[in-house]
């Protein structure tokens, strides 16, 4: 089993930045692909960014491209989401997820492990 714990969320003004962290434990972190999803009230869970286990393959949602960066530090068993130029529409609960095997970044059901989520609120 893999346990994931997100942190770094909070309240920020539009145009500001946050860095989310996801600390993993319980399994060999370096063997897993990692991703960030978010879910706003009344909306389905949305893929934001993904990073392959090797760190060489990335994927971003159009809404995140150019503003968000996913990275990982295998020595610390941690994945990050750097969020810049935040907009009110970025307000959501952000979740990290891990998968040993996936065929699509975008299908949340393919991820076997999830964190509890961290709230990001962007004010205008």
Coordinates of C-alpha atoms in Angstrom, one line a residue:
X1 CA 0.0 0.0 0.0
X2 CA 0.9 3.6 -0.6
X3 CA -0.1 6.4 1.7
X4 CA -0.2 10.0 0.4
X5 CA -0.5 13.2 2.3
X6 CA -0.9 16.6 0.6
X7 CA 0.0 19.9 2.1
X8 CA 0.6 23.5 1.0
X9 CA -2.9 24.6 0.2
X10 CA -4.4 27.8 1.5
X11 CA -5.9 31.2 0.5
X12 CA -4.1 33.3 -2.1
X13 CA -5.0 36.3 -4.2
X14 CA -5.4 36.0 -7.9
X15 CA -2.0 36.2 -9.6
X16 CA -0.3 34.7 -6.6
X17 CA 1.5 31.3 -6.2
X18 CA 1.4 28.2 -4.1
X19 CA 3.4 25.1 -4.0
X20 CA 1.6 21.9 -3.1
X21 CA 3.5 18.9 -1.7
X22 CA 2.5 15.3 -1.6
X23 CA 4.5 13.0 0.7
X24 CA 4.4 9.3 0.0
X25 CA 5.1 6.4 2.3
X26 CA 4.6 2.6 2.4
X27 CA 5.9 1.5 -0.9
X28 CA 8.8 2.2 -3.3
X29 CA 7.9 5.7 -4.4
X30 CA 10.2 5.8 -7.4
X31 CA 8.2 3.0 -9.1
X32 CA 5.0 5.0 -9.3
X33 CA 3.6 7.5 -11.7
X34 CA 2.2 10.5 -9.8
X35 CA -0.5 13.0 -10.7
X36 CA -2.4 15.9 -9.3
X37 CA -6.2 16.2 -9.7
X38 CA -8.6 18.8 -8.4
X39 CA -12.3 18.9 -7.7
X40 CA -14.4 22.0 -7.4
X41 CA -17.8 22.0 -5.9
X42 CA -20.4 20.6 -8.3
X43 CA -17.8 19.4 -10.7
X44 CA -16.1 16.1 -11.4
X45 CA -12.6 15.4 -10.5
X46 CA -10.2 16.9 -13.0
X47 CA -6.7 15.8 -14.1
X48 CA -4.2 18.7 -13.7
X49 CA -0.7 17.3 -14.1
X50 CA 1.1 14.0 -14.2
X51 CA 4.7 12.8 -14.0
X52 CA 6.1 9.4 -14.9
X53 CA 8.1 7.3 -12.5
X54 CA 11.3 8.2 -14.4
X55 CA 10.6 11.9 -14.2
X56 CA 11.0 12.3 -18.0
X57 CA 7.4 12.2 -19.0
X58 CA 5.0 14.9 -18.0
X59 CA 1.4 15.7 -18.9
X60 CA -0.6 18.8 -18.2
X61 CA -4.2 19.8 -18.6
X62 CA -4.7 22.8 -20.9
X63 CA -5.9 24.8 -17.9
X64 CA -2.6 24.2 -16.2
X65 CA -0.1 24.4 -19.1
X66 CA 2.2 27.3 -18.8
X67 CA 1.2 28.1 -15.2
X68 CA 1.7 24.8 -13.2
X69 CA 4.7 22.6 -12.9
X70 CA 4.8 19.1 -11.5
X71 CA 8.1 17.7 -10.2
X72 CA 9.3 14.9 -7.9
X73 CA 12.1 14.3 -5.5
X74 CA 12.5 10.6 -5.1
X75 CA 15.0 11.0 -2.3
X76 CA 12.3 12.7 -0.2
X77 CA 9.5 10.6 -1.5
X78 CA 7.7 13.8 -2.4
X79 CA 5.9 15.2 -5.5
X80 CA 5.2 18.9 -5.9
X81 CA 2.9 21.1 -7.8
X82 CA 4.1 24.6 -8.3
X83 CA 1.2 26.8 -9.2
X84 CA 1.8 30.3 -10.5
X85 CA -0.5 33.0 -11.9
X86 CA -3.4 31.5 -9.9
X87 CA -7.0 32.4 -10.9
X88 CA -10.2 32.2 -9.0
X89 CA -11.3 29.3 -11.2
X90 CA -8.3 27.3 -9.8
X91 CA -10.2 27.1 -6.5
X92 CA -10.7 23.5 -5.6
X93 CA -9.6 20.6 -3.4
X94 CA -6.4 19.3 -4.9
X95 CA -5.5 15.6 -4.6
X96 CA -2.3 13.7 -5.4
X97 CA -2.6 10.3 -6.8
X98 CA -0.2 7.4 -7.5
X99 CA -0.4 4.5 -9.9
X100 CA 1.8 1.6 -10.6
X101 CA 0.2 1.0 -14.0
X102 CA -1.9 3.4 -16.0
X103 CA -3.0 3.6 -19.6
X104 CA -4.3 7.2 -19.4
X105 CA -3.4 10.2 -17.2
X106 CA -6.9 11.5 -17.2
X107 CA -9.0 8.6 -15.8
X108 CA -9.0 8.9 -12.0
X109 CA -10.2 5.3 -11.6
X110 CA -6.8 4.1 -12.9
X111 CA -5.0 5.5 -9.8
X112 CA -5.0 3.2 -6.9
X113 CA -3.8 5.6 -4.2
X114 CA -5.1 9.0 -3.2
X115 CA -4.3 11.6 -0.6
X116 CA -6.9 13.3 1.5
X117 CA -6.8 16.5 -0.4
X118 CA -5.7 20.1 0.3
X119 CA -7.9 23.1 -0.2
X120 CA -6.8 25.9 -2.5
X121 CA -8.8 29.0 -2.6
X122 CA -8.0 31.9 -4.9
X123 CA -9.7 35.2 -4.2
X124 CA -10.3 37.9 -6.8

